[in-house]
């Protein structure tokens, strides 16, 4: 049973009163130090975004900043640009040519530094490899790689020739990968023989082989040699080509393809409230403008910075704040392949010390883990290079915020708590570190040019309710791939096409600050990863012994939420520890380790309404040890009382 009061995290947020004004020394040097930026952007958001877009290189100017036909937006209409040209070629003219673009550390301790000239050359060569494999403008390319520089090279090469990439996180199963490849209709898969995680080999190629067996659109697989012989990867000469062999033959230059601002840039799958993942579509001009501007102003990027975002490139955070945002700014990015506790729990702080990292961006769940490991790990390392800290992925509890400020930031670094989603493309709510006071647990204010509001069911402004966006923004998703109807239903129908519905609950305080309170739909947030309850339920009922399943995100001190499953077995099947393990393994096989249920509770019945809907709210009450909520709509109120007794005896 949970010993902690699971609601304590939310209560701590609601009672938080501390305020930290921006440190004067930080303000004096900040990219955003004139507070007028908020009012100016509010007065004319399109002019603000046009000014930001104007800092990028366009090969043809736009004729209209925004064309808004709710719920479809087009930004920088008529303009042309190329993302890889903006992230690479643009920095080659002056001394930045030989500046580090990517500093990479592999988990086993191997190192590589790619300057802007190096990265430009690798990307150009790989663009030619892609062309040689028959890939051109508009084609879909799937990327299933570990955290190695080739992941960024592959993404940027796609953008150079106008191919659309779809990156799938290396922790996803063969079935999940296959589903995403097929939905995108990818022609090519780029993978590696393996990757390193906690000293073990991740068998990426084996998973990819299993996936592409049923992917009729895939014609070739490019394989990066990361691990070598030890990976034991198979190689099918009819379908597979080695990355290094193709690169050795490739020409050194490749002209960037001029792209329309609204040409598709990439698809990235995320979980929604049904079992089927959504292919979120991002386009070229608006997205790049958004991630360029937010990186520059929220992370205050300067020429000398070493920026480390600890996300995986398989998530949107990696797309926007490892690859596109920082490189569009000409920054130095640090990329790390492995786990924070390998070989020891100070690995991150060793990396900060070794490369003199100046800006560090991670998830609250990681911070809570560092807290549990104890302050001696960061205390033993020189973290004096750090000047700014960030968080993303879930609400941060004030206690973790304070610990981060004291033990990592040593009380001199502002913290930017950044709220956004796969769908938003870039950050929408966060402080400007030289201007905005911070409050532990609050993402503070909407970024200049962004209109956010907290509203009630009727759509009227409220102190507590749902977070909505009341105007389109450049990085917003344009649609869901192959399912525009679902796009409209999920995000726009709730408020009649007027507001974008985020799916997050939020509160606004007397200063207008936003406090995010978590999802209000059937999406769980486990260690900052988005998982749908329905997806896990489908995986559970796919097991031959399972009759019915209900999944909830149970409040968890470390992970934010933990996957908790209530399962009824088919007739004549007896619950056992063996079966429990088998069912958990089945979910891992179907989705990936990130969806593994923390606990599975066998029950003879699930609480349902008279119309047959499972009441997840009551299951949450049971799992979190609360007094039961209203049970009057239940078909059989006895079921949940029985369940609670059983659960407490466990
Ligand atoms: C970037 C990312 C999106 C969901 C979102 C929220 C939650 C993200 C914060 C946050 C509170 C934050 N994309 N979320 N950032 N909640 N404070 N700073 O995480 O698509 O994977 O997830 O994550 O619920 O809707 S995501």
Short mmCIF file of N, CA and C in Angstrom, two decimals, residues 270-278 423 486 490-491 519 521-523 530-535:
data_model
loop_
_atom_site.label_atom_id
_atom_site.label_comp_id
_atom_site.label_asym_id
_atom_site.label_seq_id
_atom_site.Cartn_x
_atom_site.Cartn_y
_atom_site.Cartn_z
N UNK A 270 2.74 10.17 -30.73
CA UNK A 270 2.54 10.34 -29.29
C UNK A 270 1.24 9.67 -28.89
N UNK A 271 1.10 9.41 -27.59
CA UNK A 271 -0.08 8.69 -27.11
C UNK A 271 -1.23 9.65 -26.88
N UNK A 272 -2.42 9.19 -27.24
CA UNK A 272 -3.61 9.97 -26.96
C UNK A 272 -4.54 9.14 -26.11
N UNK A 273 -5.81 9.51 -26.07
CA UNK A 273 -6.69 8.78 -25.17
C UNK A 273 -7.33 7.56 -25.83
N UNK A 274 -6.93 7.20 -27.04
CA UNK A 274 -7.34 5.89 -27.56
C UNK A 274 -6.09 5.04 -27.67
N UNK A 275 -6.26 3.78 -28.07
CA UNK A 275 -5.12 2.88 -28.13
C UNK A 275 -4.15 3.21 -29.24
N UNK A 276 -4.60 3.92 -30.27
CA UNK A 276 -3.76 4.13 -31.44
C UNK A 276 -2.95 5.42 -31.31
N UNK A 277 -1.61 5.31 -31.41
CA UNK A 277 -0.79 6.53 -31.31
C UNK A 277 -1.08 7.50 -32.46
N UNK A 278 -0.89 8.79 -32.16
CA UNK A 278 -1.19 9.83 -33.15
C UNK A 278 0.11 10.30 -33.81
N UNK A 423 2.60 18.16 -29.44
CA UNK A 423 1.73 18.89 -30.36
C UNK A 423 2.12 20.35 -30.52
N UNK A 486 -9.59 13.26 -36.45
CA UNK A 486 -9.16 13.07 -35.07
C UNK A 486 -8.46 14.33 -34.54
N UNK A 490 -9.89 15.88 -31.22
CA UNK A 490 -9.06 15.85 -30.02
C UNK A 490 -8.77 17.24 -29.47
N UNK A 491 -8.44 18.15 -30.36
CA UNK A 491 -7.92 19.43 -29.87
C UNK A 491 -8.88 20.60 -29.97
N UNK A 519 -2.59 15.81 -16.35
CA UNK A 519 -3.55 15.53 -17.42
C UNK A 519 -4.96 15.35 -16.86
N UNK A 521 -7.19 13.82 -19.03
CA UNK A 521 -7.75 12.78 -19.91
C UNK A 521 -7.15 11.41 -19.54
N UNK A 522 -7.25 10.45 -20.43
CA UNK A 522 -6.77 9.11 -20.12
C UNK A 522 -5.32 8.91 -20.52
N UNK A 523 -4.55 9.98 -20.43
CA UNK A 523 -3.13 9.89 -20.74
C UNK A 523 -2.37 9.91 -19.42
N UNK A 530 4.70 9.96 -21.99
CA UNK A 530 3.25 9.92 -22.20
C UNK A 530 2.82 8.53 -22.61
N UNK A 531 1.90 7.95 -21.84
CA UNK A 531 1.40 6.61 -22.16
C UNK A 531 -0.12 6.64 -22.01
N UNK A 532 -0.83 6.03 -22.97
CA UNK A 532 -2.27 6.05 -22.85
C UNK A 532 -2.76 4.82 -22.08
N UNK A 533 -3.76 5.03 -21.22
CA UNK A 533 -4.29 3.91 -20.44
C UNK A 533 -4.86 2.85 -21.39
N UNK A 534 -5.49 3.31 -22.48
CA UNK A 534 -6.12 2.36 -23.42
C UNK A 534 -5.09 1.50 -24.14
N UNK A 535 -3.93 2.09 -24.43
CA UNK A 535 -2.88 1.34 -25.11
C UNK A 535 -2.43 0.18 -24.22
#
